[in-house]
Every structure is written in C-alpha cells, then in structure tokens.
Amino acid sequence: GFDLICDLFDDDADDLLEYFEKTWIGEPKRRGTGRKKPQFDHKLWNIHDRVVATVPRSNNSVE
C-alpha cells in the first residue's frame, strides 16, 4: 500500500516519504521479503485497543 501511495507524490517529497517509511513503517529488507522493524513499534502508536476498551486515547483530558 505504501509503495502505491508513494507513486502519487512528486520527487520533491522523497525525503519526507523516506523518513516516514524508516520511522513508522519499516524499510524493505535487502534480502528476501518483508520489512525491517520500524523505529517505533506499531503497538506503541496504535490506539485500536484503547478505542475498543473505551479508555482515553491520550493523556489530554480535554479531548
């Protein structure tokens, strides 16, 4: 999916897309298939479980 979206951007956005891939998605492995682990684990920033459990999504009580 990410590769398809990247094709829609101009070359000017390459640095931003590279940062996003390296930090949040994980770079493609050089050998074989799959991706390396991202800098931040998906469990850290995924709020699906919190939404299902109806608990706050952040520590900001104003939301």
Short mmCIF file of C-alpha atoms in Angstrom, two decimals:
data_model
loop_
_atom_site.label_atom_id
_atom_site.label_comp_id
_atom_site.label_asym_id
_atom_site.label_seq_id
_atom_site.Cartn_x
_atom_site.Cartn_y
_atom_site.Cartn_z
CA GLY A 1 0.00 0.00 0.00
CA PHE A 2 2.73 2.47 0.93
CA ASP A 3 4.53 1.91 -2.37
CA LEU A 4 1.33 2.68 -4.29
CA ILE A 5 0.84 5.91 -2.36
CA CYS A 6 4.48 6.93 -2.91
CA ASP A 7 3.97 6.78 -6.67
CA LEU A 8 1.36 9.55 -6.36
CA PHE A 9 3.85 12.04 -4.88
CA ASP A 10 6.29 14.26 -6.76
CA ASP A 11 10.02 13.64 -6.44
CA ASP A 12 10.18 16.67 -4.13
CA ALA A 13 8.53 14.58 -1.39
CA ASP A 14 11.12 11.76 -1.46
CA ASP A 15 12.86 12.90 1.75
CA LEU A 16 9.56 13.05 3.65
CA LEU A 17 8.43 9.66 2.35
CA GLU A 18 11.81 8.11 3.22
CA TYR A 19 11.58 9.49 6.77
CA PHE A 20 8.03 8.19 7.17
CA GLU A 21 8.96 4.74 5.87
CA LYS A 22 12.07 4.46 8.04
CA THR A 23 10.41 5.76 11.21
CA TRP A 24 6.85 4.47 11.14
CA ILE A 25 6.57 1.62 8.60
CA GLY A 26 9.97 -0.06 8.40
CA GLU A 27 12.34 -0.20 5.45
CA PRO A 28 12.17 -3.10 2.99
CA LYS A 29 14.73 -5.82 3.76
CA ARG A 30 17.62 -6.01 1.32
CA ARG A 31 17.37 -9.78 1.10
CA GLY A 32 14.14 -11.66 0.90
CA THR A 33 10.73 -10.25 1.55
CA GLY A 34 9.21 -8.21 4.31
CA ARG A 35 10.38 -5.15 6.13
CA LYS A 36 12.77 -4.26 8.93
CA LYS A 37 11.25 -3.20 12.24
CA PRO A 38 10.29 0.48 12.31
CA GLN A 39 11.91 2.88 14.77
CA PHE A 40 8.66 2.94 16.78
CA ASP A 41 6.76 -0.31 17.29
CA HIS A 42 3.23 -0.27 15.88
CA LYS A 43 1.82 -1.27 19.28
CA LEU A 44 3.21 1.97 20.70
CA TRP A 45 1.19 4.26 18.46
CA ASN A 46 -1.80 2.07 17.54
CA ILE A 47 -4.84 3.15 19.59
CA HIS A 48 -7.28 0.50 18.31
CA ASP A 49 -7.26 -1.46 21.58
CA ARG A 50 -7.84 1.71 23.60
CA VAL A 51 -10.81 2.71 21.43
CA VAL A 52 -12.37 -0.75 21.72
CA ALA A 53 -11.94 -0.66 25.51
CA THR A 54 -13.43 2.88 25.61
CA VAL A 55 -10.47 4.29 27.52
CA PRO A 56 -8.89 7.67 26.76
CA ARG A 57 -6.77 7.78 23.63
CA SER A 58 -4.28 10.19 25.14
CA ASN A 59 -3.36 11.79 28.43
CA ASN A 60 -5.07 15.01 27.32
CA SER A 61 -8.32 15.11 29.31
CA VAL A 62 -9.65 17.98 27.18
CA GLU A 63 -10.14 15.72 24.13
#
